[in-house]
Short mmCIF file of C-alpha atoms in Angstrom, two decimals:
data_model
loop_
_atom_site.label_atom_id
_atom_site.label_comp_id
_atom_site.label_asym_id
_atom_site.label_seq_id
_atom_site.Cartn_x
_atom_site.Cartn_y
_atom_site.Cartn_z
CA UNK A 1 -0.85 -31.83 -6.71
CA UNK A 2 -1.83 -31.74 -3.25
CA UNK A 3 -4.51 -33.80 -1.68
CA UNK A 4 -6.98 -31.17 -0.63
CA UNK A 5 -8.17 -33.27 2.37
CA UNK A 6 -5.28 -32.61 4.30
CA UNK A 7 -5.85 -29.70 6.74
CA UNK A 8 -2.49 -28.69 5.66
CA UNK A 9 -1.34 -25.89 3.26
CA UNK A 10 1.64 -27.79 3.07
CA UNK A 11 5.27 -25.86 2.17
CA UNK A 12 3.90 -22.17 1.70
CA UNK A 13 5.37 -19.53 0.73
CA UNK A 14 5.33 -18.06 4.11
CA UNK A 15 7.86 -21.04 5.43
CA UNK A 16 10.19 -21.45 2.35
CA UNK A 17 10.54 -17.21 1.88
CA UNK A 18 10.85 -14.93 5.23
CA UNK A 19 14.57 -15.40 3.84
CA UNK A 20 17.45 -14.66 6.04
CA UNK A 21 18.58 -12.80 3.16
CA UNK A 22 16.57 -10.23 3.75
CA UNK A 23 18.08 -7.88 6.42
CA UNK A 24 16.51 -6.60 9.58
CA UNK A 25 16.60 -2.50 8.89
CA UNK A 26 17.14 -0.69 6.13
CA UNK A 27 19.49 1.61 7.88
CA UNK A 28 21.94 4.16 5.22
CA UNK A 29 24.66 5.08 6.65
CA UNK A 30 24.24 9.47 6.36
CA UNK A 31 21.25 10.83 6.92
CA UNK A 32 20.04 13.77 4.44
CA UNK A 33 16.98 15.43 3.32
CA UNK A 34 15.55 13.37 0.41
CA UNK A 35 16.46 14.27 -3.42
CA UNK A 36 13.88 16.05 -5.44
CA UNK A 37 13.99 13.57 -7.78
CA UNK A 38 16.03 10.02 -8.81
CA UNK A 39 17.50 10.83 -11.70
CA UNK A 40 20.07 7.70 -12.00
CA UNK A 41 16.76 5.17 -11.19
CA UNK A 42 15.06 5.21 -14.89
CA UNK A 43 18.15 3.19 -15.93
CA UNK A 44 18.80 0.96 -12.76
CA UNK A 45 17.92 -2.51 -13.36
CA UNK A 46 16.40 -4.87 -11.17
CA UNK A 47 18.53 -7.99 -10.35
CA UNK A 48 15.23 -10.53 -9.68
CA UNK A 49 15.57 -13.32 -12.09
CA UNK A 50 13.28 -13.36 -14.95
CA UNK A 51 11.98 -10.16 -14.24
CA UNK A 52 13.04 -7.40 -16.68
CA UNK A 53 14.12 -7.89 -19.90
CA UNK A 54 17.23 -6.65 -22.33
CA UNK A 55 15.24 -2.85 -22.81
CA UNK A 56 13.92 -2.40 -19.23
CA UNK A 57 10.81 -3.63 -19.27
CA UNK A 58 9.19 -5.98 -16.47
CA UNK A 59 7.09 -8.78 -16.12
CA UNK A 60 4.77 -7.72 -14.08
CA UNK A 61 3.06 -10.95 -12.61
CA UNK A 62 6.35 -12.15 -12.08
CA UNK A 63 7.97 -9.20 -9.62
CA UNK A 64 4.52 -9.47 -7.74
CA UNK A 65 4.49 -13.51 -7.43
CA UNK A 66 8.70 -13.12 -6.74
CA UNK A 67 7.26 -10.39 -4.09
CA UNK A 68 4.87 -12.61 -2.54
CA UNK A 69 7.23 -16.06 -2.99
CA UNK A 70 10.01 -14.77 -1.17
CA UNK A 71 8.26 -12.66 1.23
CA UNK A 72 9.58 -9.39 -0.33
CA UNK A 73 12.86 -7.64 -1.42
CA UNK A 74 16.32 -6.77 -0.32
CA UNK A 75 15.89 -3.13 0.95
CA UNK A 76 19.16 -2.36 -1.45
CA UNK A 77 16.21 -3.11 -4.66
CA UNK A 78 13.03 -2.33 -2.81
CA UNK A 79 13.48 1.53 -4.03
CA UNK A 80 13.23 0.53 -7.98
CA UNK A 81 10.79 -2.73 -6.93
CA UNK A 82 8.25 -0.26 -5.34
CA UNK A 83 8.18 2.46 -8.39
CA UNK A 84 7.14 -0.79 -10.21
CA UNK A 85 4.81 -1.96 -7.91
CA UNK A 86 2.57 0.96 -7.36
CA UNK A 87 2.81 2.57 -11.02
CA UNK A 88 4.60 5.09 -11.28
CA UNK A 89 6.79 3.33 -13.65
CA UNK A 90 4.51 1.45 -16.25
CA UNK A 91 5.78 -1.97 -16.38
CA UNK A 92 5.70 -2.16 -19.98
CA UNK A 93 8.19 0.90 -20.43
CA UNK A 94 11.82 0.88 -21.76
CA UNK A 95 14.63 2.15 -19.61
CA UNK A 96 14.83 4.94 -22.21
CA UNK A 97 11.06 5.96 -22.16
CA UNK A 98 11.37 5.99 -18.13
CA UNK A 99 13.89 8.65 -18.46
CA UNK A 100 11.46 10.83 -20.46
CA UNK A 101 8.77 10.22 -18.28
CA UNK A 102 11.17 10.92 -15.24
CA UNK A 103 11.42 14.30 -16.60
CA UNK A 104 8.18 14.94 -17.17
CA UNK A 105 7.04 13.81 -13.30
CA UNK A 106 9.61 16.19 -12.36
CA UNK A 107 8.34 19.08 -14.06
CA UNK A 108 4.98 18.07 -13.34
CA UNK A 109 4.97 18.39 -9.64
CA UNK A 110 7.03 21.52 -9.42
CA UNK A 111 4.13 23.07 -11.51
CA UNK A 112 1.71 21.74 -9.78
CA UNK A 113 3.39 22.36 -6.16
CA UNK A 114 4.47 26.12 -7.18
CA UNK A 115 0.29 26.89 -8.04
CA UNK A 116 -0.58 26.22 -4.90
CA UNK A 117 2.36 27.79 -3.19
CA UNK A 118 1.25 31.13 -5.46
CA UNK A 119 -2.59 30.27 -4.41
CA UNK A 120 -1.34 30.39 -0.60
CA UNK A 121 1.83 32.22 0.07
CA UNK A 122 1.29 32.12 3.57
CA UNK A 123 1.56 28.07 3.57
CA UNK A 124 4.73 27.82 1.68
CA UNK A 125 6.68 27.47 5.23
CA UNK A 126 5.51 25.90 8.04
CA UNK A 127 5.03 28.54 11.56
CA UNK A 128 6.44 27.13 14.20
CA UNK A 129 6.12 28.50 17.65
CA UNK A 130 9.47 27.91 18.57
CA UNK A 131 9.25 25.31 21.64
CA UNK A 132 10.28 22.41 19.22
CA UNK A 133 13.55 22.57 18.52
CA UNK A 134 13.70 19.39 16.17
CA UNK A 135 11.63 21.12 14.01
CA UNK A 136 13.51 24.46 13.64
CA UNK A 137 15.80 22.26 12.52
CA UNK A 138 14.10 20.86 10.50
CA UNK A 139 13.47 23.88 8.95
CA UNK A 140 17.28 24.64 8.42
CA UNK A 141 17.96 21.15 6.78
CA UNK A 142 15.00 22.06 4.10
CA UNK A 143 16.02 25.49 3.48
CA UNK A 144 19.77 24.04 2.68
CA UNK A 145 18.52 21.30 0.82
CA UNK A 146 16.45 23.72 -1.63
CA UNK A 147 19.49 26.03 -2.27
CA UNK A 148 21.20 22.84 -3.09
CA UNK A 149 18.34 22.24 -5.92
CA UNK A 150 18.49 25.89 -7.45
CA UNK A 151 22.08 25.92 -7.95
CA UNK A 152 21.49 21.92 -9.71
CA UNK A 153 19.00 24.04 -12.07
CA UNK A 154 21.21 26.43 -12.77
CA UNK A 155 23.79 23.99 -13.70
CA UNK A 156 22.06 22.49 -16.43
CA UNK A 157 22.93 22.50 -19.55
CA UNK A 158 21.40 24.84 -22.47
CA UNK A 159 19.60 21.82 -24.03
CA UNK A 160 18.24 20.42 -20.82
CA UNK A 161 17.14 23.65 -19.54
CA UNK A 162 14.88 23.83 -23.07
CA UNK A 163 13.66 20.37 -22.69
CA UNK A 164 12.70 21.23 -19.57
CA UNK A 165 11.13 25.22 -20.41
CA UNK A 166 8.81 22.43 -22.90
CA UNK A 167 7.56 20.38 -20.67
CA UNK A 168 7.01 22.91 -17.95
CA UNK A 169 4.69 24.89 -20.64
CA UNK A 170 2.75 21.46 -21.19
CA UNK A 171 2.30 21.16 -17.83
CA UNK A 172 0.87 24.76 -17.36
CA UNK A 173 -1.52 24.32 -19.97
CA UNK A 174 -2.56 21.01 -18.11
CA UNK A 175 -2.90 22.45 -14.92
CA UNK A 176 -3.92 25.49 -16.38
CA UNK A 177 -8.23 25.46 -14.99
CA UNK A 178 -7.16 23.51 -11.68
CA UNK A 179 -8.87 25.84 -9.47
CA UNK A 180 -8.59 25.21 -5.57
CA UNK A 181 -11.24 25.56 -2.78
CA UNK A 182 -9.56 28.32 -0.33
CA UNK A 183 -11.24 27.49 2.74
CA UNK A 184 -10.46 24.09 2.34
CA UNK A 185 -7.23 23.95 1.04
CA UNK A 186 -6.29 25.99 4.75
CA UNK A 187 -8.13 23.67 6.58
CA UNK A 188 -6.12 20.73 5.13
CA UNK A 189 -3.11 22.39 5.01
CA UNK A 190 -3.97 23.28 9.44
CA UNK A 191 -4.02 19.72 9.85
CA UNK A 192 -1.23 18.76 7.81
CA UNK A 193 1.11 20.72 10.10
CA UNK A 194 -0.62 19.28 13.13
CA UNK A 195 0.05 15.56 11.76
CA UNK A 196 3.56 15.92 10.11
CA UNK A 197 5.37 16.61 13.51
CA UNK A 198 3.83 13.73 14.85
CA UNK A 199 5.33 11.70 12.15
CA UNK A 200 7.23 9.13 14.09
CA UNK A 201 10.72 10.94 14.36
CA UNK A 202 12.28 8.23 15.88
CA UNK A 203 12.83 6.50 12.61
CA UNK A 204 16.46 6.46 11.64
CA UNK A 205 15.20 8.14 8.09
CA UNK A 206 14.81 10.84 10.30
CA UNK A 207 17.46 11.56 11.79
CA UNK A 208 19.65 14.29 11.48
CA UNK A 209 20.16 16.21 8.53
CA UNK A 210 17.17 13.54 7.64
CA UNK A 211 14.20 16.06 10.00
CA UNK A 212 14.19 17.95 6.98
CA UNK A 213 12.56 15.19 5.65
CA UNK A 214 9.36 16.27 7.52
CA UNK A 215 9.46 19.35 5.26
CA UNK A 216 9.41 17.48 2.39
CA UNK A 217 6.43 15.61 3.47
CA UNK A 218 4.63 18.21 4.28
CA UNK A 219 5.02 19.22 0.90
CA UNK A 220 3.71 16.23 -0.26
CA UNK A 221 0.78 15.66 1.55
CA UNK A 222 -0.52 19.74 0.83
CA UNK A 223 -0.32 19.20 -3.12
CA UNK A 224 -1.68 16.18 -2.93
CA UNK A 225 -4.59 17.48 -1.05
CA UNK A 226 -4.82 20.56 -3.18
CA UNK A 227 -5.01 18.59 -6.81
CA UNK A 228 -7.11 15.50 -5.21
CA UNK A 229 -10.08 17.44 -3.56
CA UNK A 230 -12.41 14.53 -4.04
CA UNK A 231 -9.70 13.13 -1.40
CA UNK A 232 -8.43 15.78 0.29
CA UNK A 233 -6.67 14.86 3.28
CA UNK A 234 -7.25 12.83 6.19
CA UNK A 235 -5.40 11.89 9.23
CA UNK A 236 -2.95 8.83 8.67
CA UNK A 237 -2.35 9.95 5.72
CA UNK A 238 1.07 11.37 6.93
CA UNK A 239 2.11 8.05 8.20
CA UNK A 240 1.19 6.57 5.14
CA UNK A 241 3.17 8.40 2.84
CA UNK A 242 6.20 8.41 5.09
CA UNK A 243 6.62 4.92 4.48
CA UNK A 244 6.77 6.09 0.63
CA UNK A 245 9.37 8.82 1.35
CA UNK A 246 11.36 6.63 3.26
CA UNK A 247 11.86 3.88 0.50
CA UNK A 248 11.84 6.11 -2.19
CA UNK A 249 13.66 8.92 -0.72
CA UNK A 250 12.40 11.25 -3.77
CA UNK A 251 10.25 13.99 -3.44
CA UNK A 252 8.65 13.67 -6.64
CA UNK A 253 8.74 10.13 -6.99
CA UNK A 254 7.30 9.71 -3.44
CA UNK A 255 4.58 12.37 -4.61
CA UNK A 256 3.55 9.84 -7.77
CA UNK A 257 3.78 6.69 -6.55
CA UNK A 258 1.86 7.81 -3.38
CA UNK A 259 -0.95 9.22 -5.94
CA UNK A 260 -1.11 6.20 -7.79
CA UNK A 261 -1.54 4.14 -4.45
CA UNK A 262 -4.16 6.08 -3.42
CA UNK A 263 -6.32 6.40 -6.89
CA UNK A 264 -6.87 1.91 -5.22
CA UNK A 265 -6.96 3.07 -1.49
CA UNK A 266 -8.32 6.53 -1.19
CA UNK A 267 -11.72 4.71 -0.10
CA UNK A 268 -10.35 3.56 3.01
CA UNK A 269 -9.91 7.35 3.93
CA UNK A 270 -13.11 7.73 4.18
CA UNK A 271 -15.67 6.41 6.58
CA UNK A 272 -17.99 4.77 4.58
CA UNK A 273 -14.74 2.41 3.21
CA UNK A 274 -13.46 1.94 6.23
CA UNK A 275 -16.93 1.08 7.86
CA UNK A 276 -16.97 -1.51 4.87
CA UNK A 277 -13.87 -3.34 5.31
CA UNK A 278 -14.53 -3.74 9.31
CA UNK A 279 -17.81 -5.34 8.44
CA UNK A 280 -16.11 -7.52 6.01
CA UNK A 281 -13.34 -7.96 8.79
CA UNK A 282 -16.29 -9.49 10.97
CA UNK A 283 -17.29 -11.54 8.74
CA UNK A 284 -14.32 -13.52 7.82
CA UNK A 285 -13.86 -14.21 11.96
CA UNK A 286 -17.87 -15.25 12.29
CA UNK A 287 -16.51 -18.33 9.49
CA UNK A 288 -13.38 -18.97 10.78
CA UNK A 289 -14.26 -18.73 14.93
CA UNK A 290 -18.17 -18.06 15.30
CA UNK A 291 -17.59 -17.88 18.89
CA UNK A 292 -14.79 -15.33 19.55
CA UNK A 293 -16.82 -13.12 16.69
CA UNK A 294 -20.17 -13.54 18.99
CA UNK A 295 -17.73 -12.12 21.93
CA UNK A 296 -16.70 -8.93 20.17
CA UNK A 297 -19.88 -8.18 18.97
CA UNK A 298 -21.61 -8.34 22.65
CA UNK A 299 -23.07 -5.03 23.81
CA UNK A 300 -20.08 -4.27 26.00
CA UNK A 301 -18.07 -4.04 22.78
CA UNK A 302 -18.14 -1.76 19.80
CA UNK A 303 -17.71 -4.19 17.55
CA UNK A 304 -14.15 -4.37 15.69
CA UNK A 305 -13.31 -0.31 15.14
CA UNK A 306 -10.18 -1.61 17.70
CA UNK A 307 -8.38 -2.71 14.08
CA UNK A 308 -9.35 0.43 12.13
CA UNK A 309 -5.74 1.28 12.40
CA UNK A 310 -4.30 -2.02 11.32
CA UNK A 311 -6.51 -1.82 8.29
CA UNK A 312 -5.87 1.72 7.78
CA UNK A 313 -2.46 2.06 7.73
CA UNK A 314 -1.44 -1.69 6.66
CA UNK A 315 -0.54 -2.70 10.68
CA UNK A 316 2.27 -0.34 10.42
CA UNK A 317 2.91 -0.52 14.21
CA UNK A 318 2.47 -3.91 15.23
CA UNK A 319 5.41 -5.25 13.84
CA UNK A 320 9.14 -4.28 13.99
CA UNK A 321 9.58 -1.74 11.55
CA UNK A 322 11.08 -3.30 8.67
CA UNK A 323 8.85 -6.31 8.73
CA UNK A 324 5.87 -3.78 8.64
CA UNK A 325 7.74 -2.43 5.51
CA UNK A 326 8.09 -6.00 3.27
CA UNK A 327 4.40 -6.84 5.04
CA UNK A 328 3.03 -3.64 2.91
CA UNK A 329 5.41 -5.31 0.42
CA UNK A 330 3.86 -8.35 0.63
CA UNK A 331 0.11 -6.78 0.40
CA UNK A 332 0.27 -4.45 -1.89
CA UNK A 333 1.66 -7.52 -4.78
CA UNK A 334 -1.96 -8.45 -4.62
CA UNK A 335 -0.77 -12.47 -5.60
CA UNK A 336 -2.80 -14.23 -3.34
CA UNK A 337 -5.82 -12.54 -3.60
CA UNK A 338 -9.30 -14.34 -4.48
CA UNK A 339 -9.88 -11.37 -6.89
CA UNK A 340 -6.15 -12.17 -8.46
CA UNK A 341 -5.51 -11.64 -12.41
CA UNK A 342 -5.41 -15.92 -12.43
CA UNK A 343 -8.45 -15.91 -10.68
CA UNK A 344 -10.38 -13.53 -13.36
CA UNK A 345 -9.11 -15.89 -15.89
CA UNK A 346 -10.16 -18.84 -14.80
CA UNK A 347 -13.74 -17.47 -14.33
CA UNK A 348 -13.37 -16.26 -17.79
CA UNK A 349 -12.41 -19.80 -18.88
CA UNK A 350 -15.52 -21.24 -17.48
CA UNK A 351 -18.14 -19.01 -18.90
CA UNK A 352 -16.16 -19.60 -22.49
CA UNK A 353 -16.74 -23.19 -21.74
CA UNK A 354 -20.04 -23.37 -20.70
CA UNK A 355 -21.08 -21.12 -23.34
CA UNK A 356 -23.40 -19.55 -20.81
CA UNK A 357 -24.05 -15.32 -20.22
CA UNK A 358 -23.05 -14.19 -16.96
CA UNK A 359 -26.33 -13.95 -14.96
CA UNK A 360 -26.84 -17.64 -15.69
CA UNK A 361 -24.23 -19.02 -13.19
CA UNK A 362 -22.46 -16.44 -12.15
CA UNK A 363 -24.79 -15.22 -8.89
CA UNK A 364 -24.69 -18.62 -7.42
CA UNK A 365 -20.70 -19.33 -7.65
CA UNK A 366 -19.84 -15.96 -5.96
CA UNK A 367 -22.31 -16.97 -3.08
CA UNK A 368 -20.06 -19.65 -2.38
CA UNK A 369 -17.14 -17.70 -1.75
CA UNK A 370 -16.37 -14.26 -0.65
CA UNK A 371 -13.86 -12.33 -3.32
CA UNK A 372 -14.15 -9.34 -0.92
CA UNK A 373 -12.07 -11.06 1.58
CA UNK A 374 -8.82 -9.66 0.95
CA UNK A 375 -5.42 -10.99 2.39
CA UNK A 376 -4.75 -8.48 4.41
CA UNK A 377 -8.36 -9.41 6.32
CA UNK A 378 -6.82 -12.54 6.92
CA UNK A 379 -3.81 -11.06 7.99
CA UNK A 380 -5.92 -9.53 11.00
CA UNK A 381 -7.80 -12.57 11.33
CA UNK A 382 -4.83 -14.47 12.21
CA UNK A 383 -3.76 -11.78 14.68
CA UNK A 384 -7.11 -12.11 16.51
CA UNK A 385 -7.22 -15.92 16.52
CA UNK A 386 -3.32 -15.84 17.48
CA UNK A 387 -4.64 -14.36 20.56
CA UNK A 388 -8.01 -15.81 20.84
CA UNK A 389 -7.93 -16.46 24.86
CA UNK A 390 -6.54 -12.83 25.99
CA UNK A 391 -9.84 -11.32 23.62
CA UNK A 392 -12.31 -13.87 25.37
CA UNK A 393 -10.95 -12.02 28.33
CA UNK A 394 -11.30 -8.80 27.72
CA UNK A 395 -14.77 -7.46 29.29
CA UNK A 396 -15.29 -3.92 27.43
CA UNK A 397 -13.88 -1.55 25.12
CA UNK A 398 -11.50 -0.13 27.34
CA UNK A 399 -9.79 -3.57 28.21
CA UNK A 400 -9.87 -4.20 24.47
CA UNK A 401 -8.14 -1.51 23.47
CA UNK A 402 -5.61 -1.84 26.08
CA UNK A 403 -4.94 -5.29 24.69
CA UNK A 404 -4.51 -4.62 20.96
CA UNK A 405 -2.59 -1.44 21.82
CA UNK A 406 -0.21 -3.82 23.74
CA UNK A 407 0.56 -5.58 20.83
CA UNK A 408 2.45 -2.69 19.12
CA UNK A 409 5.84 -4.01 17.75
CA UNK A 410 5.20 -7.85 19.40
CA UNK A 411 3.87 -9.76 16.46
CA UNK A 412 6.11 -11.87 14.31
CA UNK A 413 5.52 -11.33 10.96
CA UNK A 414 6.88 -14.45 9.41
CA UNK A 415 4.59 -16.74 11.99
CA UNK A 416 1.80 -14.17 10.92
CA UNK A 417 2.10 -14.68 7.47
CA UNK A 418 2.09 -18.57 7.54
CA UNK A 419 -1.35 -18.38 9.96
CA UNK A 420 -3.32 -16.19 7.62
CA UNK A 421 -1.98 -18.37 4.60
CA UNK A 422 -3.08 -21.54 6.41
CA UNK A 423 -6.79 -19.40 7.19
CA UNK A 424 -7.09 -18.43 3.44
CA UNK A 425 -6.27 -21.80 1.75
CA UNK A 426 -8.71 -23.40 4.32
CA UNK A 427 -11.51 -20.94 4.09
CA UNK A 428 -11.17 -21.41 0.02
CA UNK A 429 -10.90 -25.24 0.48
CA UNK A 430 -14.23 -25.38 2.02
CA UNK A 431 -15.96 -23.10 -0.01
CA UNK A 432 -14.61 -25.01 -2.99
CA UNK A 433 -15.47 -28.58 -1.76
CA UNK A 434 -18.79 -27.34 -1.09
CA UNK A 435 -19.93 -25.52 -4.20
CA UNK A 436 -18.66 -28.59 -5.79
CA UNK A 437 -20.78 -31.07 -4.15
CA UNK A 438 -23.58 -29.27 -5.14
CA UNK A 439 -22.68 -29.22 -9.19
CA UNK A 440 -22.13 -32.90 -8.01
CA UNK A 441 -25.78 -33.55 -6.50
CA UNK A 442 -26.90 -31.50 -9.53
CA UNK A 443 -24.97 -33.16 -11.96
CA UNK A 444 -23.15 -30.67 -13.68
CA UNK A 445 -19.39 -30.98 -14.74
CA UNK A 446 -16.72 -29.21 -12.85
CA UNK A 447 -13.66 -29.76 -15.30
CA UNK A 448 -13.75 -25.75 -15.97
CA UNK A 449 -15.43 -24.76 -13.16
CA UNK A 450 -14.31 -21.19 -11.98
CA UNK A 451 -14.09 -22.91 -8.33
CA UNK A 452 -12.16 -25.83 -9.62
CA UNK A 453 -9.61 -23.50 -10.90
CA UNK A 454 -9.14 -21.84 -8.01
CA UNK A 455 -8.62 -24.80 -5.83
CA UNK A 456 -5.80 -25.67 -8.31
CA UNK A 457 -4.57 -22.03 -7.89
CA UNK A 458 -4.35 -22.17 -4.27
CA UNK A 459 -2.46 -25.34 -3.95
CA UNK A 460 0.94 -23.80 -2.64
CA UNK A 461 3.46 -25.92 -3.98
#
């Protein structure tokens, strides 16, 4: 183990993992308009060692601690790895059993996208006004695309076609009282085609044949909105879900695995969330640099809304774009997180030790450390203290936001990645050292202390 009085995190994952491996781009070679669905994935297996066994099934903690370890995936696995990762394929489930359920998702969303097609005829197809000719395009790709899928259906054999007749009349009978809000199903579905064009078309997924992929979206995004009105739709989202299409490059699966994303992250949609994790965004700076925090809070600033979008959409633009990709990667494994699975479990541990009810300890450990500081706060942190000087300089919002904005597409993530490491085993350090001097002044034993636990955990070895 470590000696925790060195400053240093030591060999991190950050340094041993940004592999070279791992290419640049995920570029394919033809672009197209994304399947419907990935009918040959359900099978696929996942090369990672130690990760899935004999029947299909994966080890969960290990694919997210391989995730995090080795600073994410080779693009040619991050398609499977990400089904995985954001649930749409249970972990637990056989290769068989995800062929099933692939059938079922299928059927699924064509119900579900086909009531509100019925519900609004007029949105079916996007109106275009005819000065953007990528998007008539567009258009044409989709259309050719979707005669491509009817003539697949009608290809099918008798005994798929009444496997499939089944579990499209189970999914009518689910869906069967979904009743949708007219006004604001439009108004969603008015901003939807505002956002979807601005979809950043420069990406090579789409390219080509691939604009029709912004039809596909589109398609997406309106029956998410229309079966999630607690949710709705709100502007990002588009960008958001691209990223799914992209590494997916399913329409269905896209559709899930985006849902099941959101069910964690819907809250930062709205603006009471997003108000939250700013504050919480302040606070980690006022412990790690009390002054630069006391500059962006003076009354010439507006506090830190400048990294609502770096929050929002998982700092999506300030990196090149495939490191933004194994960054989200690299988030969304949730290993090092000070609300982690170990974590739980050692706090666990120590109450079964101590023999002791929750409100008898509990309050005062949690003061001593901040569980809501999530890595991807530190992630910004380490952005801001990165460049620490150019913020001192900036006198108002304006000059600010001219800053940050100029750091679209600069950062380097693997640099990144080893500073907000280095901030979140030091921050931890402290609060651990400290809590246990006071059990020390107080005499009480730390052998099982939840703290003591997770100063073991974050030693990186």
């Amino acid at each position: 183990m470590e000696d925790l009085n060195d400053g240093s995190p030591g060999h991190t994952a950050a340094e041993e993992t940004r592999s070279p491996n791992i290419p640049r781009s995920d570029v394919r070679s033809e672009r197209r308009v994304a399947a419907v669905s990935s009918t040959a994935l359900p099978a696929a297996r996942l090369t990672l060692p130690g990760v899935m066994d004999a029947e299909g099934r994966v080890d969960e903690s290990r694919l997210r601690m391989y995730i995090f370890k080795n600073g994410g995936v080779c693009p040619s696995e991050r398609g499977l790895v990400w089904r995985f990762l954001f649930g749409m394929y249970p972990c637990s489930s056989t290769a068989l059993e995800r062929s099933l359920l692939q059938e079922q998702m299928v059927v699924r969303y064509q119900v579900m996208k086909r009531k509100w097609q019925q519900f609004l005829p007029k949105a079916v197809r996007m109106h275009l006004n005819g000065t953007d000719a990528e998007l008539v395009a567009a258009v044409r790709h989709f259309d050719q695309r979707q005669a491509q899928a009817q003539q697949q259906t009608q290809d099918q054999s008798e005994e798929v076609r009444d496997r499939l007749d089944f579990l499209e009349l189970q999914a009518q009978i689910l869906f069967e009282r979904v009743t949708f809000d007219q006004e604001e199903l439009r108004e969603a579905t008015r901003i939807i085609d505002k956002d979807v064009p601005r979809t950043n078309r420069d990406l090579s997924y789409y390219q080509e044949e691939g604009l029709g992929n912004l039809l596909v979206l589109r398609d997406i995004l309106i029956t998410y909105a229309a079966f999630h009105p607690e949710v709705n739709y709100a502007q990002g989202m588009n960008d958001l879900c691209s990223r799914f299409l992209e590494v997916l490059d399913s329409e269905v699966d896209t559709f899930w695995s985006f849902s099941c994303y959101m069910e964690k992250f819907s809250k930062d949609f709205r603006a009471d969330g997003l108000h939250r994790k700013i504050e919480l965004e302040a606070a980690l700076l006022k412990e790690l640099d009390p002054s630069l925090y006391a500059h962006l809070v003076s009354d010439s600033m507006e506090s830190f809304t400048f990294c609502h979008r770096w929050l929002l959409l998982g700092f999506q633009r300030e990196f090149e774009h495939s490191d933004a990709l194994r960054l989200f990667e690299i988030l969304s494994c949730d290993h090092l997180e000070l609300i982690s699975q170990q974590v739980d479990q050692a706090r666990y541990q120590e109450r079964l030790a101590r023999n002791c009810s929750t409100e008898d300890h509990s309050d005062s450990q949690l003061q001593a450390i901040n569980t809501d500081f999530t890595f991807e706060l530190f992630i910004c942190a380490a952005i801001l203290l990165e460049n620490r000087e150019s913020l001192l300089r900036c006198r108002d919002d304006v000059q600010l936001i001219q800053f940050t904005s100029s750091l679209q597409g600069t950062l380097d993530l693997n640099s990144t990645l080893k500073k907000a490491e280095h901030h979140l085993y030091n921050y931890c350090k402290r609060c651990a050292w400290d809590y246990m001097n006071e059990c020390c002044r107080a005499d009480i034993s730390t052998e099982e202390d939840f703290l003591y636990q997770l100063r073991s955990l974050l030693v990186l070895r």
